[in-house]
Short mmCIF file of the C-alpha atoms (twelve columns), coordinates in Angstrom:
data_MODEL
# 
_entry.id   MODEL 
# 
loop_
_atom_site.group_PDB 
_atom_site.id 
_atom_site.type_symbol 
_atom_site.label_atom_id 
_atom_site.label_alt_id 
_atom_site.label_comp_id 
_atom_site.label_asym_id 
_atom_site.label_seq_id 
_atom_site.Cartn_x 
_atom_site.Cartn_y 
_atom_site.Cartn_z 
_atom_site.pdbx_PDB_model_num 
ATOM 1   C CA . MET A 1   81.199 -100.068 24.882 1 
ATOM 2   C CA . SER A 2   79.609 -96.993  26.004 1 
ATOM 3   C CA . ALA A 3   80.428 -94.276  27.387 1 
ATOM 4   C CA . PHE A 4   78.819 -94.124  31.088 1 
ATOM 5   C CA . PRO A 5   80.721 -97.875  32.006 1 
ATOM 6   C CA . ALA A 6   79.014 -97.894  35.707 1 
ATOM 7   C CA . GLY A 7   75.974 -96.323  34.335 1 
ATOM 8   C CA . LEU A 8   74.946 -92.587  33.895 1 
ATOM 9   C CA . ARG A 9   74.937 -90.736  37.165 1 
ATOM 10  C CA . PHE A 10  73.361 -87.377  37.366 1 
ATOM 11  C CA . ALA A 11  72.876 -84.474  40.004 1 
ATOM 12  C CA . ASP A 12  69.533 -83.046  39.383 1 
ATOM 13  C CA . LEU A 13  69.602 -79.340  41.045 1 
ATOM 14  C CA . PHE A 14  66.593 -77.284  41.472 1 
ATOM 15  C CA . CYS A 15  64.817 -80.740  41.172 1 
ATOM 16  C CA . GLY A 16  61.825 -79.775  41.968 1 
ATOM 17  C CA . ILE A 17  59.494 -82.581  41.716 1 
ATOM 18  C CA . GLY A 18  61.606 -84.583  39.458 1 
ATOM 19  C CA . GLY A 19  60.960 -83.092  35.852 1 
ATOM 20  C CA . PHE A 20  64.949 -83.804  35.066 1 
ATOM 21  C CA . HIS A 21  65.500 -87.039  36.739 1 
ATOM 22  C CA . HIS A 22  62.260 -88.820  34.978 1 
ATOM 23  C CA . ALA A 23  64.043 -87.411  31.520 1 
ATOM 24  C CA . ALA A 24  67.337 -88.153  32.055 1 
ATOM 25  C CA . SER A 25  66.051 -91.870  33.750 1 
ATOM 26  C CA . GLN A 26  63.804 -92.283  30.469 1 
ATOM 27  C CA . ALA A 27  66.725 -91.501  27.944 1 
ATOM 28  C CA . ALA A 28  69.326 -93.363  29.599 1 
ATOM 29  C CA . THR A 29  66.679 -96.419  29.431 1 
ATOM 30  C CA . ALA A 30  65.771 -95.878  25.904 1 
ATOM 31  C CA . ALA A 31  69.576 -95.838  24.992 1 
ATOM 32  C CA . GLY A 32  70.183 -99.102  27.100 1 
ATOM 33  C CA . ILE A 33  72.350 -97.431  30.041 1 
ATOM 34  C CA . PRO A 34  71.614 -97.819  33.273 1 
ATOM 35  C CA . SER A 35  71.032 -94.463  35.086 1 
ATOM 36  C CA . ARG A 36  71.363 -93.552  38.836 1 
ATOM 37  C CA . CYS A 37  70.455 -89.957  40.757 1 
ATOM 38  C CA . VAL A 38  73.605 -89.475  42.777 1 
ATOM 39  C CA . PHE A 39  72.547 -85.985  44.383 1 
ATOM 40  C CA . ALA A 40  69.504 -83.457  44.137 1 
ATOM 41  C CA . SER A 41  68.769 -80.314  45.996 1 
ATOM 42  C CA . ASP A 42  65.679 -78.086  46.366 1 
ATOM 43  C CA . ILE A 43  64.820 -75.498  48.542 1 
ATOM 44  C CA . ASP A 44  60.859 -75.837  48.992 1 
ATOM 45  C CA . PRO A 45  59.322 -78.912  51.385 1 
ATOM 46  C CA . ALA A 46  56.968 -79.816  49.933 1 
ATOM 47  C CA . ALA A 47  58.765 -80.771  46.466 1 
ATOM 48  C CA . ARG A 48  61.560 -82.441  48.464 1 
ATOM 49  C CA . ALA A 49  58.974 -84.714  49.790 1 
ATOM 50  C CA . ALA A 50  57.063 -85.159  46.237 1 
ATOM 51  C CA . TYR A 51  60.486 -86.035  44.645 1 
ATOM 52  C CA . ALA A 52  61.554 -88.460  47.951 1 
ATOM 53  C CA . GLY A 53  57.952 -90.354  47.211 1 
ATOM 54  C CA . ASN A 54  58.656 -90.194  43.219 1 
ATOM 55  C CA . PHE A 55  62.505 -91.447  43.257 1 
ATOM 56  C CA . GLY A 56  63.159 -92.972  46.672 1 
ATOM 57  C CA . LEU A 57  65.694 -89.900  47.111 1 
ATOM 58  C CA . GLU A 58  65.698 -87.429  49.865 1 
ATOM 59  C CA . PRO A 59  67.055 -83.878  48.267 1 
ATOM 60  C CA . ALA A 60  68.823 -81.876  50.027 1 
ATOM 61  C CA . GLY A 61  67.518 -78.219  50.693 1 
ATOM 62  C CA . ASP A 62  68.594 -74.899  50.193 1 
ATOM 63  C CA . ILE A 63  71.595 -74.680  47.738 1 
ATOM 64  C CA . CYS A 64  73.566 -71.675  49.014 1 
ATOM 65  C CA . ALA A 65  74.250 -74.339  52.036 1 
ATOM 66  C CA . VAL A 66  75.479 -77.280  50.119 1 
ATOM 67  C CA . GLN A 67  78.774 -78.203  50.131 1 
ATOM 68  C CA . THR A 68  80.524 -79.622  47.137 1 
ATOM 69  C CA . ALA A 69  81.880 -82.513  48.545 1 
ATOM 70  C CA . GLN A 70  78.299 -82.986  50.221 1 
ATOM 71  C CA . VAL A 71  77.690 -83.668  45.507 1 
ATOM 72  C CA . PRO A 72  78.845 -87.170  44.492 1 
ATOM 73  C CA . GLU A 73  81.038 -87.471  41.257 1 
ATOM 74  C CA . HIS A 74  78.888 -87.090  37.866 1 
ATOM 75  C CA . ASP A 75  78.204 -87.507  34.419 1 
ATOM 76  C CA . LEU A 76  75.270 -85.052  33.754 1 
ATOM 77  C CA . LEU A 77  74.099 -81.686  35.873 1 
ATOM 78  C CA . CYS A 78  70.560 -81.189  35.083 1 
ATOM 79  C CA . GLY A 79  69.586 -77.538  36.920 1 
ATOM 80  C CA . GLY A 80  66.399 -75.216  36.485 1 
ATOM 81  C CA . PHE A 81  67.570 -72.359  38.199 1 
ATOM 82  C CA . PRO A 82  64.882 -69.991  39.450 1 
ATOM 83  C CA . CYS A 83  63.518 -68.553  36.480 1 
ATOM 84  C CA . GLN A 84  61.057 -65.588  38.768 1 
ATOM 85  C CA . ALA A 85  64.429 -63.168  38.152 1 
ATOM 86  C CA . PHE A 86  64.199 -63.231  34.168 1 
ATOM 87  C CA . SER A 87  60.534 -63.828  33.763 1 
ATOM 88  C CA . ILE A 88  58.067 -61.396  32.576 1 
ATOM 89  C CA . ILE A 89  55.458 -62.294  35.006 1 
ATOM 90  C CA . GLY A 90  58.565 -62.424  37.929 1 
ATOM 91  C CA . SER A 91  60.596 -59.240  39.115 1 
ATOM 92  C CA . ARG A 92  62.323 -58.942  35.690 1 
ATOM 93  C CA . ARG A 93  65.678 -58.415  38.512 1 
ATOM 94  C CA . GLY A 94  67.424 -60.027  37.205 1 
ATOM 95  C CA . PHE A 95  71.455 -60.335  39.278 1 
ATOM 96  C CA . ALA A 96  70.138 -57.920  41.398 1 
ATOM 97  C CA . ASP A 97  66.826 -60.961  42.733 1 
ATOM 98  C CA . THR A 98  68.480 -63.815  45.198 1 
ATOM 99  C CA . ARG A 99  66.782 -66.071  43.162 1 
ATOM 100 C CA . GLY A 100 68.562 -64.632  40.079 1 
ATOM 101 C CA . THR A 101 71.996 -65.052  41.667 1 
ATOM 102 C CA . LEU A 102 71.570 -69.237  42.229 1 
ATOM 103 C CA . PHE A 103 73.104 -69.719  39.028 1 
ATOM 104 C CA . PHE A 104 76.065 -68.878  40.538 1 
ATOM 105 C CA . GLU A 105 75.598 -71.830  42.769 1 
ATOM 106 C CA . LEU A 106 75.213 -74.345  40.384 1 
ATOM 107 C CA . ALA A 107 78.178 -72.881  38.680 1 
ATOM 108 C CA . ARG A 108 80.665 -73.084  41.586 1 
ATOM 109 C CA . ILE A 109 79.279 -76.947  41.555 1 
ATOM 110 C CA . LEU A 110 80.622 -77.223  37.698 1 
ATOM 111 C CA . GLY A 111 83.714 -75.571  38.472 1 
ATOM 112 C CA . ASP A 112 83.797 -78.154  41.272 1 
ATOM 113 C CA . ARG A 113 83.286 -80.688  40.346 1 
ATOM 114 C CA . ARG A 114 83.304 -80.972  36.207 1 
ATOM 115 C CA . PRO A 115 81.100 -83.038  35.157 1 
ATOM 116 C CA . PRO A 116 81.554 -83.317  31.153 1 
ATOM 117 C CA . LEU A 117 77.562 -82.968  30.208 1 
ATOM 118 C CA . VAL A 118 75.237 -80.007  31.520 1 
ATOM 119 C CA . LEU A 119 71.568 -79.106  30.713 1 
ATOM 120 C CA . LEU A 120 70.080 -76.264  32.660 1 
ATOM 121 C CA . GLU A 121 66.474 -74.957  32.021 1 
ATOM 122 C CA . ASN A 122 65.270 -71.286  31.984 1 
ATOM 123 C CA . VAL A 123 62.539 -68.883  30.519 1 
ATOM 124 C CA . LYS A 124 62.408 -67.696  27.191 1 
ATOM 125 C CA . GLN A 125 63.117 -64.214  28.614 1 
ATOM 126 C CA . LEU A 126 66.374 -65.436  29.639 1 
ATOM 127 C CA . ARG A 127 67.098 -64.609  25.901 1 
ATOM 128 C CA . SER A 128 66.721 -60.889  25.935 1 
ATOM 129 C CA . HIS A 129 66.426 -59.561  29.816 1 
ATOM 130 C CA . ASP A 130 69.161 -57.182  30.262 1 
ATOM 131 C CA . LYS A 131 69.095 -56.785  26.510 1 
ATOM 132 C CA . GLY A 132 70.755 -60.075  26.780 1 
ATOM 133 C CA . ARG A 133 73.916 -59.037  29.204 1 
ATOM 134 C CA . THR A 134 71.944 -61.454  31.771 1 
ATOM 135 C CA . LEU A 135 72.373 -64.597  28.990 1 
ATOM 136 C CA . ALA A 136 75.706 -63.377  28.073 1 
ATOM 137 C CA . THR A 137 76.503 -63.601  31.814 1 
ATOM 138 C CA . VAL A 138 74.909 -66.830  31.954 1 
ATOM 139 C CA . MET A 139 77.219 -68.267  28.696 1 
ATOM 140 C CA . GLY A 140 80.485 -66.729  29.100 1 
ATOM 141 C CA . THR A 141 80.675 -68.354  32.708 1 
ATOM 142 C CA . LEU A 142 79.843 -71.986  31.332 1 
ATOM 143 C CA . GLU A 143 82.723 -71.302  28.486 1 
ATOM 144 C CA . GLU A 144 85.050 -69.488  31.457 1 
ATOM 145 C CA . LEU A 145 84.749 -72.733  33.285 1 
ATOM 146 C CA . GLY A 146 85.437 -75.091  29.773 1 
ATOM 147 C CA . TYR A 147 81.930 -75.877  28.789 1 
ATOM 148 C CA . HIS A 148 80.612 -75.748  25.069 1 
ATOM 149 C CA . ALA A 149 77.682 -73.707  25.267 1 
ATOM 150 C CA . GLU A 150 75.000 -73.606  23.280 1 
ATOM 151 C CA . HIS A 151 71.783 -72.407  23.634 1 
ATOM 152 C CA . ARG A 152 67.677 -72.636  22.226 1 
ATOM 153 C CA . VAL A 153 64.543 -71.625  23.112 1 
ATOM 154 C CA . LEU A 154 62.023 -74.531  22.964 1 
ATOM 155 C CA . ASN A 155 58.831 -74.624  22.081 1 
ATOM 156 C CA . ALA A 156 56.744 -76.782  25.344 1 
ATOM 157 C CA . LEU A 157 53.856 -77.787  23.353 1 
# 
């Protein structure tokens, strides 16, 4: 019996054009599990249009304006929260940059919805930003929410 009897329901925050959507759908299909994206969000209008064209689901806009009640129950929350605040080619202002604080919007939804699985993505520099304190804050927040959190730097090649 599948751990997801109704199929894998996932939410896709900071969805862009749908990289997580595509990956979650493919992984579920490979495991013989039906999947369905129940919610997506991105602030960029062009990305939302591409996502809607790719997947037939119109993403919500600014995550700061999304109420938790708008996000249906889900099994997996995927999110690539904005990296410009942590990246070596960005401002490196971290949580002092509004884009850096968007992680806490993701944490708000996690805290309210409590999906059993979470997959987050960011840049390699998140690990060393602010002498490791930024990553410690992210990991600590996830653990305070009751998640066993691990991080890895992966080579995209």
